[in-house]
Amino acid sequence: MGDALPSWNDGATKSAILDFVARTTREGGADFIAPAERIAVFDNDGTLWCEFPLQVQVFFALAEVKRLTQQDPSLLQKPAFKAMIDGDVKTLMSLPKQQVFEPAFATHAGMTVEEFHANAWRWLRQAEHPKLRRPFMHNTFVPQHELLEHLRANGFKTYIVTGGGVEFVRVVAQQLYGIPPEQVVGSSTKMKLEEADGGIVLRKLPELGSFDDREEKVVNIALHIGRRPVFAFGNSDGDLAMIRYTLGGDGPRMAWLLHHDDATREFAYDRDFKLSALREGLDRAGELGIGVVSMQRDWNRVFPEGNDDPTGGIA
Amino acid sequence: MGDALPSWNDGATKSAILDFVARTTREGGADFIAPAERIAVFDNDGTLWCEFPLQVQVFFALAEVKRLTQQDPSLLQKPAFKAMIDGDVKTLMSLPKQQVFEPAFATHAGMTVEEFHANAWRWLRQAEHPKLRRPFMHNTFVPQHELLEHLRANGFKTYIVTGGGVEFVRVVAQQLYGIPPEQVVGSSTKMKLEEADGGIVLRKLPELGSFDDREEKVVNIALHIGRRPVFAFGNSDGDLAMIRYTLGGDGPRMAWLLHHDDATREFAYDRDFKLSALREGLDRAGELGIGVVSMQRDWNRVFPEGNDDPTGGIA
């Protein structure tokens, strides 16, 4: 059998992952986990694709928010809306995450779910990261493609649990990560039903339903999945509750935080990145039994660069 | 190949179901549905198991509510609580569904999710239906076991979308219907995280999160599944929105309402059963393209009677 994780450097991290998958799937072994219980949860922004200097969905909101503030100029009194109109990335990076995501969720309002999908896809398929100078969809992490695929090949069900909008992430989750819509849990707006041509459509409302960050990630895992995961992967303090919930069950468990310490190939940030700070996670990883993955040390490849297939060939 | 639906009588209903599954799974055929899009949604109470004269979860609440009203006597001012304490089934049957389910959701409050599961299971494994004189868990409908199994054997993903509490139904969904927890969508209470022994547990709160009935079923399907189903099965006006949403998409679609017209083997009720009335559904089925299944005419067997395995052998 070949190397299941070729983009991961040999070392303690890679060995620990391969060993966990091997022993939890060895029938009759002490650490065997029944296939139905092999639930693996992954954060998205900063864990499966690049989130710096702003999350992809915030860039999407930047492109959309003009339309909104023209309809309702009073929105300009909100700092995140004003900063978006001004293209003021520095201010955006200094605001609390929920404030910055608010315009992103507001850009959904008034559209049917189908319209939103089409609109988000129209943007996603061509929009480029301003610094990396390539489509956002090419900024996924190849080592994570390999890990997702290795888990699935061993009977794990892989979920995304994201602070991003669930509808936004569903537009690309299958294509980018091989994860179907029903395995994406995320932030959501309220919706209402409307009669249309004798049929029924769902229209998104400007009101936030759930901001799927921190404790709310655990509540939504319980609501949507109904099982405690056995494997979790995140990259910020917003993922700590989900990781601790994962590690808190009986039997073998594993959880990781990705440390963005690679200014050459991606970006180096942690404690001071307000939109997705990694602070408590670094301080308490050892105590809580969380592994820290160093992008610089553990990954020999980051992006699927020079590859026309943004999934890195995973399909 | 044998008969996939032996408990269904030969006739238009059975033929239509078998034909739908055959033509939507025939590769290259005009009505082919890609495996990923084969989402089938089933109501639970009255569709997969008996709901008369009260839903199973209301019987569970009857058994639990004493404890609650002793802790908080002011609850007795609510008609549903008072009727439960008095064992007044007639009054309960006359109240709106959400009012009657309220005590059922309240009985969850204060427990961790794990405690609730254990508590519900302790009751479910032994509690008996007062009229049918056998365990509630033996009151599932064998023809529906066969249909669920036939759909799954043909690549459909089967979901329960229930007005009942999601945690309650998850306790038995795998065993009774072969449906895993992550494929159960239902009503929910709010939850909060708590530190316990250094770990994290989820505690249920007395506040209703979502009452998964009528329009809310569609909203929750969008939120949890993220795809429009292609097959739906219900038995009351509370399922009409979900059914109309299912039928409203492109391509081949199918939806059914189960008509409880069998006073001999189960019960006969429809327009006047307040807790789950079938009125608009009967009046508009033809116009809306919904098939009506007659329990009396279409099923040659109802319950797995005389069978120790409440799943009817489906596993």
GROMACS .gro file of N, CA, C and O in nm, chain A residues 136-179:
model
  176
  136PHE      N    1  -0.986   3.173  -0.517
  136PHE     CA    2  -1.005   3.124  -0.380
  136PHE      C    3  -1.019   2.973  -0.377
  136PHE      O    4  -0.973   2.906  -0.284
  137MET      N    5  -1.082   2.920  -0.480
  137MET     CA    6  -1.106   2.776  -0.481
  137MET      C    7  -0.978   2.695  -0.498
  137MET      O    8  -0.978   2.574  -0.480
  138HIS      N    9  -0.868   2.764  -0.533
  138HIS     CA   10  -0.739   2.695  -0.541
  138HIS      C   11  -0.661   2.708  -0.411
  138HIS      O   12  -0.546   2.665  -0.404
  139ASN      N   13  -0.722   2.768  -0.310
  139ASN     CA   14  -0.651   2.788  -0.184
  139ASN      C   15  -0.688   2.686  -0.077
  139ASN      O   16  -0.682   2.714   0.042
  140THR      N   17  -0.728   2.569  -0.121
  140THR     CA   18  -0.751   2.461  -0.025
  140THR      C   19  -0.618   2.393   0.005
  140THR      O   20  -0.522   2.404  -0.071
  141PHE      N   21  -0.614   2.323   0.118
  141PHE     CA   22  -0.489   2.261   0.164
  141PHE      C   23  -0.483   2.115   0.121
  141PHE      O   24  -0.561   2.031   0.167
  142VAL      N   25  -0.387   2.084   0.037
  142VAL     CA   26  -0.373   1.948  -0.016
  142VAL      C   27  -0.357   1.841   0.094
  142VAL      O   28  -0.418   1.734   0.085
  143PRO      N   29  -0.278   1.868   0.199
  143PRO     CA   30  -0.266   1.764   0.304
  143PRO      C   31  -0.402   1.730   0.367
  143PRO      O   32  -0.425   1.615   0.406
  144GLN      N   33  -0.491   1.828   0.372
  144GLN     CA   34  -0.624   1.801   0.429
  144GLN      C   35  -0.711   1.720   0.333
  144GLN      O   36  -0.791   1.639   0.376
  145HIS      N   37  -0.695   1.745   0.202
  145HIS     CA   38  -0.765   1.657   0.106
  145HIS      C   39  -0.726   1.513   0.134
  145HIS      O   40  -0.810   1.423   0.136
  146GLU      N   41  -0.597   1.492   0.151
  146GLU     CA   42  -0.547   1.355   0.172
  146GLU      C   43  -0.602   1.296   0.301
  146GLU      O   44  -0.640   1.179   0.307
  147LEU      N   45  -0.605   1.379   0.405
  147LEU     CA   46  -0.654   1.331   0.534
  147LEU      C   47  -0.803   1.296   0.527
  147LEU      O   48  -0.847   1.190   0.575
  148LEU      N   49  -0.883   1.385   0.467
  148LEU     CA   50  -1.026   1.357   0.452
  148LEU      C   51  -1.048   1.226   0.377
  148LEU      O   52  -1.129   1.141   0.415
  149GLU      N   53  -0.971   1.211   0.271
  149GLU     CA   54  -0.986   1.092   0.187
  149GLU      C   55  -0.943   0.966   0.263
  149GLU      O   56  -1.008   0.861   0.255
  150HIS      N   57  -0.835   0.977   0.340
  150HIS     CA   58  -0.787   0.862   0.417
  150HIS      C   59  -0.890   0.822   0.524
  150HIS      O   60  -0.916   0.703   0.546
  151LEU      N   61  -0.949   0.921   0.588
  151LEU     CA   62  -1.053   0.892   0.688
  151LEU      C   63  -1.172   0.821   0.622
  151LEU      O   64  -1.222   0.721   0.669
  152ARG      N   65  -1.218   0.875   0.509
  152ARG     CA   66  -1.334   0.816   0.442
  152ARG      C   67  -1.305   0.675   0.392
  152ARG      O   68  -1.390   0.586   0.400
  153ALA      N   69  -1.183   0.656   0.342
  153ALA     CA   70  -1.145   0.523   0.294
  153ALA      C   71  -1.147   0.421   0.408
  153ALA      O   72  -1.155   0.301   0.386
  154ASN      N   73  -1.143   0.472   0.532
  154ASN     CA   74  -1.147   0.384   0.648
  154ASN      C   75  -1.280   0.393   0.723
  154ASN      O   76  -1.287   0.364   0.843
  155GLY      N   77  -1.383   0.434   0.652
  155GLY     CA   78  -1.518   0.427   0.708
  155GLY      C   79  -1.559   0.543   0.795
  155GLY      O   80  -1.665   0.539   0.858
  156PHE      N   81  -1.477   0.648   0.802
  156PHE     CA   82  -1.517   0.767   0.878
  156PHE      C   83  -1.611   0.851   0.791
  156PHE      O   84  -1.593   0.859   0.670
  157LYS      N   85  -1.707   0.913   0.856
  157LYS     CA   86  -1.797   1.006   0.789
  157LYS      C   87  -1.741   1.145   0.818
  157LYS      O   88  -1.729   1.184   0.935
  158THR      N   89  -1.706   1.219   0.714
  158THR     CA   90  -1.642   1.350   0.735
  158THR      C   91  -1.744   1.462   0.725
  158THR      O   92  -1.822   1.470   0.631
  159TYR      N   93  -1.743   1.550   0.824
  159TYR     CA   94  -1.832   1.666   0.831
  159TYR      C   95  -1.751   1.795   0.834
  159TYR      O   96  -1.640   1.800   0.889
  160ILE      N   97  -1.808   1.900   0.775
  160ILE     CA   98  -1.758   2.035   0.798
  160ILE      C   99  -1.847   2.100   0.903
  160ILE      O  100  -1.970   2.092   0.893
  161VAL      N  101  -1.786   2.163   1.003
  161VAL     CA  102  -1.860   2.240   1.103
  161VAL      C  103  -1.798   2.379   1.103
  161VAL      O  104  -1.690   2.400   1.159
  162THR      N  105  -1.864   2.473   1.037
  162THR     CA  106  -1.802   2.600   1.003
  162THR      C  107  -1.877   2.721   1.059
  162THR      O  108  -2.000   2.718   1.069
  163GLY      N  109  -1.800   2.825   1.095
  163GLY     CA  110  -1.861   2.953   1.128
  163GLY      C  111  -1.916   3.024   1.005
  163GLY      O  112  -1.999   3.114   1.015
  164GLY      N  113  -1.872   2.982   0.889
  164GLY     CA  114  -1.923   3.038   0.764
  164GLY      C  115  -2.068   2.997   0.742
  164GLY      O  116  -2.120   2.908   0.810
  165GLY      N  117  -2.133   3.063   0.648
  165GLY     CA  118  -2.273   3.031   0.619
  165GLY      C  119  -2.285   2.892   0.561
  165GLY      O  120  -2.211   2.855   0.470
  166VAL      N  121  -2.380   2.816   0.613
  166VAL     CA  122  -2.394   2.677   0.569
  166VAL      C  123  -2.424   2.670   0.419
  166VAL      O  124  -2.371   2.585   0.347
  167GLU      N  125  -2.504   2.763   0.368
  167GLU     CA  126  -2.540   2.761   0.226
  167GLU      C  127  -2.419   2.797   0.139
  167GLU      O  128  -2.403   2.745   0.028
  168PHE      N  129  -2.338   2.889   0.189
  168PHE     CA  130  -2.220   2.932   0.114
  168PHE      C  131  -2.121   2.815   0.100
  168PHE      O  132  -2.072   2.786  -0.010
  169VAL      N  133  -2.095   2.748   0.209
  169VAL     CA  134  -1.996   2.640   0.207
  169VAL      C  135  -2.047   2.519   0.128
  169VAL      O  136  -1.971   2.451   0.060
  170ARG      N  137  -2.179   2.497   0.135
  170ARG     CA  138  -2.236   2.384   0.059
  170ARG      C  139  -2.219   2.399  -0.092
  170ARG      O  140  -2.217   2.300  -0.164
  171VAL      N  141  -2.206   2.524  -0.138
  171VAL     CA  142  -2.190   2.547  -0.282
  171VAL      C  143  -2.063   2.479  -0.334
  171VAL      O  144  -2.059   2.435  -0.448
  172VAL      N  145  -1.960   2.470  -0.248
  172VAL     CA  146  -1.832   2.416  -0.295
  172VAL      C  147  -1.784   2.290  -0.222
  172VAL      O  148  -1.684   2.229  -0.261
  173ALA      N  149  -1.852   2.250  -0.116
  173ALA     CA  150  -1.799   2.143  -0.029
  173ALA      C  151  -1.782   2.010  -0.101
  173ALA      O  152  -1.684   1.938  -0.081
  174GLN      N  153  -1.877   1.975  -0.187
  174GLN     CA  154  -1.866   1.849  -0.258
  174GLN      C  155  -1.747   1.852  -0.354
  174GLN      O  156  -1.664   1.763  -0.356
  175GLN      N  157  -1.741   1.960  -0.431
  175GLN     CA  158  -1.636   1.970  -0.532
  175GLN      C  159  -1.497   1.981  -0.470
  175GLN      O  160  -1.402   1.916  -0.514
  176LEU      N  161  -1.485   2.064  -0.366
  176LEU     CA  162  -1.353   2.088  -0.307
  176LEU      C  163  -1.309   1.977  -0.213
  176LEU      O  164  -1.192   1.943  -0.206
  177TYR      N  165  -1.402   1.923  -0.136
  177TYR     CA  166  -1.361   1.832  -0.028
  177TYR      C  167  -1.428   1.695  -0.035
  177TYR      O  168  -1.405   1.611   0.052
  178GLY      N  169  -1.514   1.674  -0.133
  178GLY     CA  170  -1.586   1.548  -0.139
  178GLY      C  171  -1.688   1.533  -0.026
  178GLY      O  172  -1.723   1.422   0.012
  179ILE      N  173  -1.735   1.645   0.027
  179ILE     CA  174  -1.830   1.642   0.140
  179ILE      C  175  -1.967   1.690   0.091
  179ILE      O  176  -1.981   1.805   0.044
   0.00000   0.00000   0.00000
